[in-house]
PDB file of C-alpha atoms and ligand atoms in Angstrom:
ATOM      1  CA  UNK A   1      18.386  -1.557  12.643  1.00  0.00           C
ATOM      2  CA  UNK A   2      19.836  -1.627   9.105  1.00  0.00           C
ATOM      3  CA  UNK A   3      19.479   1.659   7.218  1.00  0.00           C
ATOM      4  CA  UNK A   4      17.920   1.862   3.760  1.00  0.00           C
ATOM      5  CA  UNK A   5      15.349   4.033   1.965  1.00  0.00           C
ATOM      6  CA  UNK A   6      12.594   1.408   1.767  1.00  0.00           C
ATOM      7  CA  UNK A   7       9.481   1.142   3.937  1.00  0.00           C
ATOM      8  CA  UNK A   8       7.886  -2.065   5.096  1.00  0.00           C
ATOM      9  CA  UNK A   9       4.107  -2.016   5.515  1.00  0.00           C
ATOM     10  CA  UNK A  10       2.539  -5.068   7.181  1.00  0.00           C
ATOM     11  CA  UNK A  11      -1.029  -5.613   5.921  1.00  0.00           C
ATOM     12  CA  UNK A  12      -3.236  -6.336   8.924  1.00  0.00           C
ATOM     13  CA  UNK A  13      -5.638  -8.267   6.690  1.00  0.00           C
ATOM     14  CA  UNK A  14      -3.659 -11.346   7.734  1.00  0.00           C
ATOM     15  CA  UNK A  15      -3.525 -10.396  11.440  1.00  0.00           C
ATOM     16  CA  UNK A  16      -5.632 -11.994  14.179  1.00  0.00           C
ATOM     17  CA  UNK A  17      -8.606  -9.596  14.285  1.00  0.00           C
ATOM     18  CA  UNK A  18      -9.553 -10.733  17.793  1.00  0.00           C
ATOM     19  CA  UNK A  19      -6.218  -9.303  19.008  1.00  0.00           C
ATOM     20  CA  UNK A  20      -5.776  -6.523  16.468  1.00  0.00           C
ATOM     21  CA  UNK A  21      -4.343  -3.855  18.782  1.00  0.00           C
ATOM     22  CA  UNK A  22      -1.708  -6.272  20.077  1.00  0.00           C
ATOM     23  CA  UNK A  23      -0.894  -7.400  16.537  1.00  0.00           C
ATOM     24  CA  UNK A  24      -0.291  -3.794  15.446  1.00  0.00           C
ATOM     25  CA  UNK A  25       1.849  -3.084  18.526  1.00  0.00           C
ATOM     26  CA  UNK A  26       3.817  -6.265  17.817  1.00  0.00           C
ATOM     27  CA  UNK A  27       4.710  -5.365  14.219  1.00  0.00           C
ATOM     28  CA  UNK A  28       5.538  -1.808  15.293  1.00  0.00           C
ATOM     29  CA  UNK A  29       7.922  -3.164  17.924  1.00  0.00           C
ATOM     30  CA  UNK A  30       9.338  -5.577  15.332  1.00  0.00           C
ATOM     31  CA  UNK A  31      10.374  -2.725  12.996  1.00  0.00           C
ATOM     32  CA  UNK A  32       7.423  -2.006  10.679  1.00  0.00           C
ATOM     33  CA  UNK A  33       7.403   1.437   9.041  1.00  0.00           C
ATOM     34  CA  UNK A  34       3.691   1.760   8.188  1.00  0.00           C
ATOM     35  CA  UNK A  35       0.483  -0.106   8.921  1.00  0.00           C
ATOM     36  CA  UNK A  36      -1.347  -1.119   5.730  1.00  0.00           C
ATOM     37  CA  UNK A  37      -5.129  -1.137   6.280  1.00  0.00           C
ATOM     38  CA  UNK A  38      -7.242  -2.950   3.659  1.00  0.00           C
ATOM     39  CA  UNK A  39     -10.864  -1.880   3.228  1.00  0.00           C
ATOM     40  CA  UNK A  40     -13.129  -4.108   1.085  1.00  0.00           C
ATOM     41  CA  UNK A  41     -16.790  -3.501   0.342  1.00  0.00           C
ATOM     42  CA  UNK A  42     -18.027  -6.749  -1.227  1.00  0.00           C
ATOM     43  CA  UNK A  43     -18.638  -4.867  -4.519  1.00  0.00           C
ATOM     44  CA  UNK A  44     -15.334  -3.652  -5.931  1.00  0.00           C
ATOM     45  CA  UNK A  45     -13.869  -6.911  -4.624  1.00  0.00           C
ATOM     46  CA  UNK A  46     -15.828 -10.021  -3.624  1.00  0.00           C
ATOM     47  CA  UNK A  47     -14.674  -9.861   0.001  1.00  0.00           C
ATOM     48  CA  UNK A  48     -15.627  -7.673   2.987  1.00  0.00           C
ATOM     49  CA  UNK A  49     -13.023  -6.617   5.558  1.00  0.00           C
ATOM     50  CA  UNK A  50     -12.818  -3.722   8.023  1.00  0.00           C
ATOM     51  CA  UNK A  51     -13.684  -0.037   8.035  1.00  0.00           C
ATOM     52  CA  UNK A  52     -13.801   3.330   9.744  1.00  0.00           C
ATOM     53  CA  UNK A  53     -14.422   2.420  13.440  1.00  0.00           C
ATOM     54  CA  UNK A  54     -11.586  -0.126  13.365  1.00  0.00           C
ATOM     55  CA  UNK A  55      -9.207   2.458  11.884  1.00  0.00           C
ATOM     56  CA  UNK A  56     -10.203   4.941  14.573  1.00  0.00           C
ATOM     57  CA  UNK A  57      -9.474   2.406  17.312  1.00  0.00           C
ATOM     58  CA  UNK A  58      -6.067   1.577  15.827  1.00  0.00           C
ATOM     59  CA  UNK A  59      -5.128   5.275  15.637  1.00  0.00           C
ATOM     60  CA  UNK A  60      -4.873   5.177  19.419  1.00  0.00           C
ATOM     61  CA  UNK A  61      -2.537   2.166  19.606  1.00  0.00           C
ATOM     62  CA  UNK A  62       0.247   3.064  17.155  1.00  0.00           C
ATOM     63  CA  UNK A  63       2.390   6.041  16.187  1.00  0.00           C
ATOM     64  CA  UNK A  64       3.075   4.551  12.752  1.00  0.00           C
ATOM     65  CA  UNK A  65       1.408   6.118   9.704  1.00  0.00           C
ATOM     66  CA  UNK A  66      -1.850   4.366   8.751  1.00  0.00           C
ATOM     67  CA  UNK A  67      -1.789   3.511   5.049  1.00  0.00           C
ATOM     68  CA  UNK A  68      -5.396   2.959   3.989  1.00  0.00           C
ATOM     69  CA  UNK A  69      -6.099   0.939   0.830  1.00  0.00           C
ATOM     70  CA  UNK A  70      -9.701   1.426  -0.297  1.00  0.00           C
ATOM     71  CA  UNK A  71     -10.902  -1.487  -2.416  1.00  0.00           C
ATOM     72  CA  UNK A  72     -14.380   0.022  -2.617  1.00  0.00           C
ATOM     73  CA  UNK A  73     -16.799   1.549  -5.109  1.00  0.00           C
ATOM     74  CA  UNK A  74     -17.435   5.308  -4.836  1.00  0.00           C
ATOM     75  CA  UNK A  75     -14.356   5.944  -2.662  1.00  0.00           C
ATOM     76  CA  UNK A  76     -15.018   9.709  -2.864  1.00  0.00           C
ATOM     77  CA  UNK A  77     -17.926   9.256  -0.448  1.00  0.00           C
ATOM     78  CA  UNK A  78     -15.668   8.045   2.355  1.00  0.00           C
ATOM     79  CA  UNK A  79     -12.465  10.101   2.097  1.00  0.00           C
ATOM     80  CA  UNK A  80     -13.387  12.616   4.787  1.00  0.00           C
ATOM     81  CA  UNK A  81     -14.439   9.901   7.242  1.00  0.00           C
ATOM     82  CA  UNK A  82     -11.230   7.914   6.761  1.00  0.00           C
ATOM     83  CA  UNK A  83      -9.048  10.994   7.197  1.00  0.00           C
ATOM     84  CA  UNK A  84     -10.951  11.973  10.357  1.00  0.00           C
ATOM     85  CA  UNK A  85     -10.526   8.422  11.655  1.00  0.00           C
ATOM     86  CA  UNK A  86      -6.740   8.739  11.305  1.00  0.00           C
ATOM     87  CA  UNK A  87      -5.663   7.794   7.765  1.00  0.00           C
ATOM     88  CA  UNK A  88      -2.272   9.272   6.836  1.00  0.00           C
ATOM     89  CA  UNK A  89      -2.415   8.074   3.236  1.00  0.00           C
ATOM     90  CA  UNK A  90      -5.341   6.833   1.170  1.00  0.00           C
ATOM     91  CA  UNK A  91      -5.150   4.715  -1.979  1.00  0.00           C
ATOM     92  CA  UNK A  92      -8.170   4.664  -4.273  1.00  0.00           C
ATOM     93  CA  UNK A  93      -8.433   2.363  -7.274  1.00  0.00           C
ATOM     94  CA  UNK A  94      -8.449   4.011 -10.701  1.00  0.00           C
ATOM     95  CA  UNK A  95     -10.937   1.289 -11.716  1.00  0.00           C
ATOM     96  CA  UNK A  96     -13.365   2.558  -9.040  1.00  0.00           C
ATOM     97  CA  UNK A  97     -13.081   6.286  -9.830  1.00  0.00           C
ATOM     98  CA  UNK A  98     -14.938   8.221 -12.503  1.00  0.00           C
ATOM     99  CA  UNK A  99     -12.437  11.032 -12.039  1.00  0.00           C
ATOM    100  CA  UNK A 100      -9.266   9.821 -10.300  1.00  0.00           C
ATOM    101  CA  UNK A 101      -7.699  13.271 -10.382  1.00  0.00           C
ATOM    102  CA  UNK A 102     -10.656  14.801  -8.514  1.00  0.00           C
ATOM    103  CA  UNK A 103     -10.600  12.065  -5.860  1.00  0.00           C
ATOM    104  CA  UNK A 104      -6.834  12.449  -5.407  1.00  0.00           C
ATOM    105  CA  UNK A 105      -7.299  16.176  -4.961  1.00  0.00           C
ATOM    106  CA  UNK A 106     -10.039  15.527  -2.406  1.00  0.00           C
ATOM    107  CA  UNK A 107      -7.697  13.284  -0.384  1.00  0.00           C
ATOM    108  CA  UNK A 108      -5.114  16.064  -0.285  1.00  0.00           C
ATOM    109  CA  UNK A 109      -7.734  18.687   0.581  1.00  0.00           C
ATOM    110  CA  UNK A 110      -8.717  16.689   3.642  1.00  0.00           C
ATOM    111  CA  UNK A 111      -5.042  16.552   4.625  1.00  0.00           C
ATOM    112  CA  UNK A 112      -3.918  13.012   3.775  1.00  0.00           C
ATOM    113  CA  UNK A 113      -1.376  11.774   1.258  1.00  0.00           C
ATOM    114  CA  UNK A 114      -3.048  10.735  -1.999  1.00  0.00           C
ATOM    115  CA  UNK A 115      -2.448   7.516  -3.875  1.00  0.00           C
ATOM    116  CA  UNK A 116      -3.900   5.805  -6.953  1.00  0.00           C
ATOM    117  CA  UNK A 117      -3.937   2.011  -7.119  1.00  0.00           C
ATOM    118  CA  UNK A 118      -3.954  -0.149 -10.250  1.00  0.00           C
ATOM    119  CA  UNK A 119      -5.127  -3.754 -10.528  1.00  0.00           C
ATOM    120  CA  UNK A 120      -2.889  -6.310 -12.288  1.00  0.00           C
ATOM    121  CA  UNK A 121      -4.826  -5.976 -15.575  1.00  0.00           C
ATOM    122  CA  UNK A 122      -4.855  -2.146 -15.498  1.00  0.00           C
ATOM    123  CA  UNK A 123      -2.269  -0.029 -17.304  1.00  0.00           C
ATOM    124  CA  UNK A 124      -0.161   1.866 -14.753  1.00  0.00           C
ATOM    125  CA  UNK A 125      -0.392   4.902 -17.052  1.00  0.00           C
ATOM    126  CA  UNK A 126      -3.934   5.317 -15.653  1.00  0.00           C
ATOM    127  CA  UNK A 127      -2.261   6.360 -12.389  1.00  0.00           C
ATOM    128  CA  UNK A 128       0.732   8.123 -13.961  1.00  0.00           C
ATOM    129  CA  UNK A 129      -1.504  10.498 -15.917  1.00  0.00           C
ATOM    130  CA  UNK A 130      -2.705  12.057 -12.643  1.00  0.00           C
ATOM    131  CA  UNK A 131       0.710  11.943 -10.940  1.00  0.00           C
ATOM    132  CA  UNK A 132       0.661  15.696 -10.328  1.00  0.00           C
ATOM    133  CA  UNK A 133      -2.126  15.136  -7.760  1.00  0.00           C
ATOM    134  CA  UNK A 134      -0.513  12.047  -6.211  1.00  0.00           C
ATOM    135  CA  UNK A 135       1.961  11.328  -3.425  1.00  0.00           C
ATOM    136  CA  UNK A 136       2.071   7.612  -4.202  1.00  0.00           C
ATOM    137  CA  UNK A 137       1.133   5.001  -6.814  1.00  0.00           C
ATOM    138  CA  UNK A 138       0.113   1.523  -5.656  1.00  0.00           C
ATOM    139  CA  UNK A 139       0.797  -1.379  -8.018  1.00  0.00           C
ATOM    140  CA  UNK A 140      -1.256  -4.454  -7.124  1.00  0.00           C
ATOM    141  CA  UNK A 141       0.820  -7.588  -7.566  1.00  0.00           C
ATOM    142  CA  UNK A 142      -2.150  -9.907  -6.899  1.00  0.00           C
ATOM    143  CA  UNK A 143      -5.837  -9.594  -7.771  1.00  0.00           C
ATOM    144  CA  UNK A 144      -7.254  -7.592  -4.869  1.00  0.00           C
ATOM    145  CA  UNK A 145      -9.664  -9.149  -2.416  1.00  0.00           C
ATOM    146  CA  UNK A 146      -7.706 -11.767  -0.527  1.00  0.00           C
ATOM    147  CA  UNK A 147      -4.431 -12.157   1.320  1.00  0.00           C
ATOM    148  CA  UNK A 148      -2.101 -15.087   0.758  1.00  0.00           C
ATOM    149  CA  UNK A 149      -2.007 -15.142  -3.064  1.00  0.00           C
ATOM    150  CA  UNK A 150       1.051 -15.673  -5.278  1.00  0.00           C
ATOM    151  CA  UNK A 151       2.993 -12.620  -6.508  1.00  0.00           C
ATOM    152  CA  UNK A 152       2.327 -11.963 -10.219  1.00  0.00           C
ATOM    153  CA  UNK A 153       5.816 -11.701 -11.844  1.00  0.00           C
ATOM    154  CA  UNK A 154       4.713  -9.212 -14.543  1.00  0.00           C
ATOM    155  CA  UNK A 155       4.250  -6.681 -11.720  1.00  0.00           C
ATOM    156  CA  UNK A 156       8.027  -6.164 -11.764  1.00  0.00           C
ATOM    157  CA  UNK A 157       7.880  -4.754 -15.318  1.00  0.00           C
ATOM    158  CA  UNK A 158       5.058  -2.459 -14.255  1.00  0.00           C
ATOM    159  CA  UNK A 159       7.042  -1.167 -11.280  1.00  0.00           C
ATOM    160  CA  UNK A 160      10.104  -0.600 -13.471  1.00  0.00           C
ATOM    161  CA  UNK A 161       8.058   1.272 -16.062  1.00  0.00           C
ATOM    162  CA  UNK A 162       6.371   3.424 -13.401  1.00  0.00           C
ATOM    163  CA  UNK A 163       9.636   4.283 -11.621  1.00  0.00           C
ATOM    164  CA  UNK A 164      11.394   5.136 -14.902  1.00  0.00           C
ATOM    165  CA  UNK A 165       8.511   7.303 -16.000  1.00  0.00           C
ATOM    166  CA  UNK A 166       8.426   9.135 -12.651  1.00  0.00           C
ATOM    167  CA  UNK A 167      12.170   9.720 -12.844  1.00  0.00           C
ATOM    168  CA  UNK A 168      11.897  10.920 -16.426  1.00  0.00           C
ATOM    169  CA  UNK A 169       9.367  13.496 -15.244  1.00  0.00           C
ATOM    170  CA  UNK A 170      11.402  14.419 -12.167  1.00  0.00           C
ATOM    171  CA  UNK A 171       8.676  13.263  -9.756  1.00  0.00           C
ATOM    172  CA  UNK A 172       9.593  11.718  -6.419  1.00  0.00           C
ATOM    173  CA  UNK A 173       6.415   9.798  -5.692  1.00  0.00           C
ATOM    174  CA  UNK A 174       6.326   6.765  -3.463  1.00  0.00           C
ATOM    175  CA  UNK A 175       5.741   3.549  -5.386  1.00  0.00           C
ATOM    176  CA  UNK A 176       3.997   0.860  -3.356  1.00  0.00           C
ATOM    177  CA  UNK A 177       3.705  -2.816  -4.224  1.00  0.00           C
ATOM    178  CA  UNK A 178       0.977  -4.928  -2.639  1.00  0.00           C
ATOM    179  CA  UNK A 179       0.383  -8.665  -2.852  1.00  0.00           C
ATOM    180  CA  UNK A 180       2.446 -11.798  -2.454  1.00  0.00           C
ATOM    181  CA  UNK A 181       5.522 -10.067  -1.000  1.00  0.00           C
ATOM    182  CA  UNK A 182       7.688 -12.402   1.112  1.00  0.00           C
ATOM    183  CA  UNK A 183      11.297 -12.461   2.309  1.00  0.00           C
ATOM    184  CA  UNK A 184      12.340 -14.114  -0.964  1.00  0.00           C
ATOM    185  CA  UNK A 185      10.933 -11.518  -3.379  1.00  0.00           C
ATOM    186  CA  UNK A 186      10.963  -8.281  -1.376  1.00  0.00           C
ATOM    187  CA  UNK A 187      14.365  -7.318  -2.822  1.00  0.00           C
ATOM    188  CA  UNK A 188      13.268  -7.965  -6.430  1.00  0.00           C
ATOM    189  CA  UNK A 189      10.254  -5.670  -5.994  1.00  0.00           C
ATOM    190  CA  UNK A 190      12.441  -2.978  -4.450  1.00  0.00           C
ATOM    191  CA  UNK A 191      15.087  -3.300  -7.171  1.00  0.00           C
ATOM    192  CA  UNK A 192      12.307  -2.856  -9.760  1.00  0.00           C
ATOM    193  CA  UNK A 193      11.439   0.519  -8.226  1.00  0.00           C
ATOM    194  CA  UNK A 194       9.029  -0.029  -5.337  1.00  0.00           C
ATOM    195  CA  UNK A 195       9.983   1.829  -2.167  1.00  0.00           C
ATOM    196  CA  UNK A 196       6.939   0.877  -0.048  1.00  0.00           C
ATOM    197  CA  UNK A 197       6.563  -2.873   0.329  1.00  0.00           C
ATOM    198  CA  UNK A 198       3.301  -4.317   1.660  1.00  0.00           C
ATOM    199  CA  UNK A 199       3.321  -7.797   3.135  1.00  0.00           C
ATOM    200  CA  UNK A 200       0.375  -9.499   4.821  1.00  0.00           C
ATOM    201  CA  UNK A 201       0.654 -13.271   5.073  1.00  0.00           C
ATOM    202  CA  UNK A 202       4.433 -12.965   4.598  1.00  0.00           C
ATOM    203  CA  UNK A 203       4.663 -11.216   7.976  1.00  0.00           C
ATOM    204  CA  UNK A 204       1.588 -12.279   9.980  1.00  0.00           C
ATOM    205  CA  UNK A 205       2.029 -15.884   8.856  1.00  0.00           C
ATOM    206  CA  UNK A 206       5.522 -16.011  10.364  1.00  0.00           C
ATOM    207  CA  UNK A 207       6.146 -17.421  13.835  1.00  0.00           C
ATOM    208  CA  UNK A 208       8.364 -14.448  14.773  1.00  0.00           C
ATOM    209  CA  UNK A 209       7.423 -10.989  13.476  1.00  0.00           C
ATOM    210  CA  UNK A 210      10.789  -9.636  14.607  1.00  0.00           C
ATOM    211  CA  UNK A 211      12.675 -12.339  12.713  1.00  0.00           C
ATOM    212  CA  UNK A 212      10.748 -11.943   9.456  1.00  0.00           C
ATOM    213  CA  UNK A 213      10.739  -8.133   9.504  1.00  0.00           C
ATOM    214  CA  UNK A 214      14.461  -8.081  10.277  1.00  0.00           C
ATOM    215  CA  UNK A 215      15.119 -10.475   7.381  1.00  0.00           C
ATOM    216  CA  UNK A 216      13.094  -8.266   5.028  1.00  0.00           C
ATOM    217  CA  UNK A 217      14.967  -5.151   6.178  1.00  0.00           C
ATOM    218  CA  UNK A 218      18.271  -6.954   5.581  1.00  0.00           C
ATOM    219  CA  UNK A 219      17.239  -7.950   2.040  1.00  0.00           C
ATOM    220  CA  UNK A 220      16.153  -4.349   1.393  1.00  0.00           C
ATOM    221  CA  UNK A 221      19.417  -2.939   2.711  1.00  0.00           C
ATOM    222  CA  UNK A 222      21.275  -5.150   0.216  1.00  0.00           C
ATOM    223  CA  UNK A 223      19.204  -3.703  -2.662  1.00  0.00           C
ATOM    224  CA  UNK A 224      20.278  -0.224  -1.673  1.00  0.00           C
ATOM    225  CA  UNK A 225      23.931  -1.214  -2.024  1.00  0.00           C
ATOM    226  CA  UNK A 226      23.385  -2.740  -5.462  1.00  0.00           C
ATOM    227  CA  UNK A 227      21.402   0.174  -6.906  1.00  0.00           C
ATOM    228  CA  UNK A 228      23.638   2.892  -8.426  1.00  0.00           C
TER     229      UNK A 228
HETATM  230  C1  LIG B   1      -5.126  -7.752  -1.182  1.00  0.00           C
HETATM  231  C2  LIG B   1      -4.718  -6.688  -0.204  1.00  0.00           C
HETATM  232  C3  LIG B   1      -3.338  -6.860   0.260  1.00  0.00           C
HETATM  233  C4  LIG B   1      -3.134  -8.146   1.002  1.00  0.00           C
HETATM  234  C5  LIG B   1      -1.697  -8.549   0.929  1.00  0.00           C
HETATM  235  O1  LIG B   1      -6.392  -7.488  -1.655  1.00  0.00           O
HETATM  236  O2  LIG B   1      -4.820  -5.409  -0.769  1.00  0.00           O
HETATM  237  O3  LIG B   1      -2.898  -5.759   1.037  1.00  0.00           O
HETATM  238  O4  LIG B   1      -3.514  -8.067   2.344  1.00  0.00           O
HETATM  239  O5  LIG B   1      -1.577  -9.790   1.508  1.00  0.00           O
HETATM  240  P1  LIG B   1      -0.428 -10.798   1.061  1.00  0.00           P
HETATM  241  O6  LIG B   1       0.860 -10.128   1.407  1.00  0.00           O
HETATM  242  O7  LIG B   1      -0.709 -11.998   1.896  1.00  0.00           O
HETATM  243  O8  LIG B   1      -0.574 -11.044  -0.410  1.00  0.00           O
HETATM  244 ZN1  LIG B   2      -3.741  -3.718   0.270  1.00  0.00          ZN
END
C-alpha cells in the first residue's frame, strides 16, 4: 500500500443494496479508509436513500469508520440515533440547520466527529464560521441527491479557499469533497486542499474495486510528493 495523508471514502449510494454487507467488505479489503453513508429524506433533497437500521447492520460488518452524510431536514432530531447506530462522523448541511454551531456541538456531545456540509451554491464561510465546533468541513462538488453526476470545477476554488483559511487560523480540520470524484480528478481535489475524498460511482461502477482504489491511492501519493 502506498503511503500518503489522504483518505478514500467509497460512497455506498452506488453499491448494490441487495448485497450491501459484501460490498462494504469488498471495498474495505480493496483499501478504502472510510465508508461514506448517504442519508436522504425526500425533503432536503428530492431522493430517498437509507437510514438508521441499515447503518446499524453495517456497523457489524466493517471496522472502518462510518462517515454519515445527512442530507435531511431537522438533522438535530436524529443525531443521537445515528451515533448509537455506529456513526463515527456526522455531516449536517448548513442549509438544513437553524443553528449549525448548536448541531455541531450536539454531534460532539454524543461522541461523534462533527462536520458541516455546504452545497455548491453555498458560501463555504457558512461552515468556516463555526469551525471551532467542527472536526471536518464537507464541500459538495455536485448538487446533492444523486450519485453519478459530473464534478463541478468551481469546487476546487472553494476547497483551496477553505484550506487556506483553516491554515491561516491554525486549524487542522479534515476537508472532505463529495461528488463526481474519479481516478482522473482525485489528485486535483487533493491538491486543492481536500484530504478526505468521497467516490461513489467512481468506485462502485468499476469492474475491480481493488484496481480502482489502488489507482486512486497512487494518484493521491503523487500529490503528496508535489505539495511542499
Ligand atoms: C450525493 C452524495 C454523494 C454521492 C457521490 O448526493 O452525497 O456521496 O454518492 O457519488 P458520485 O461519486 O457518484 O458522485
Ligand atoms: Zn455524500
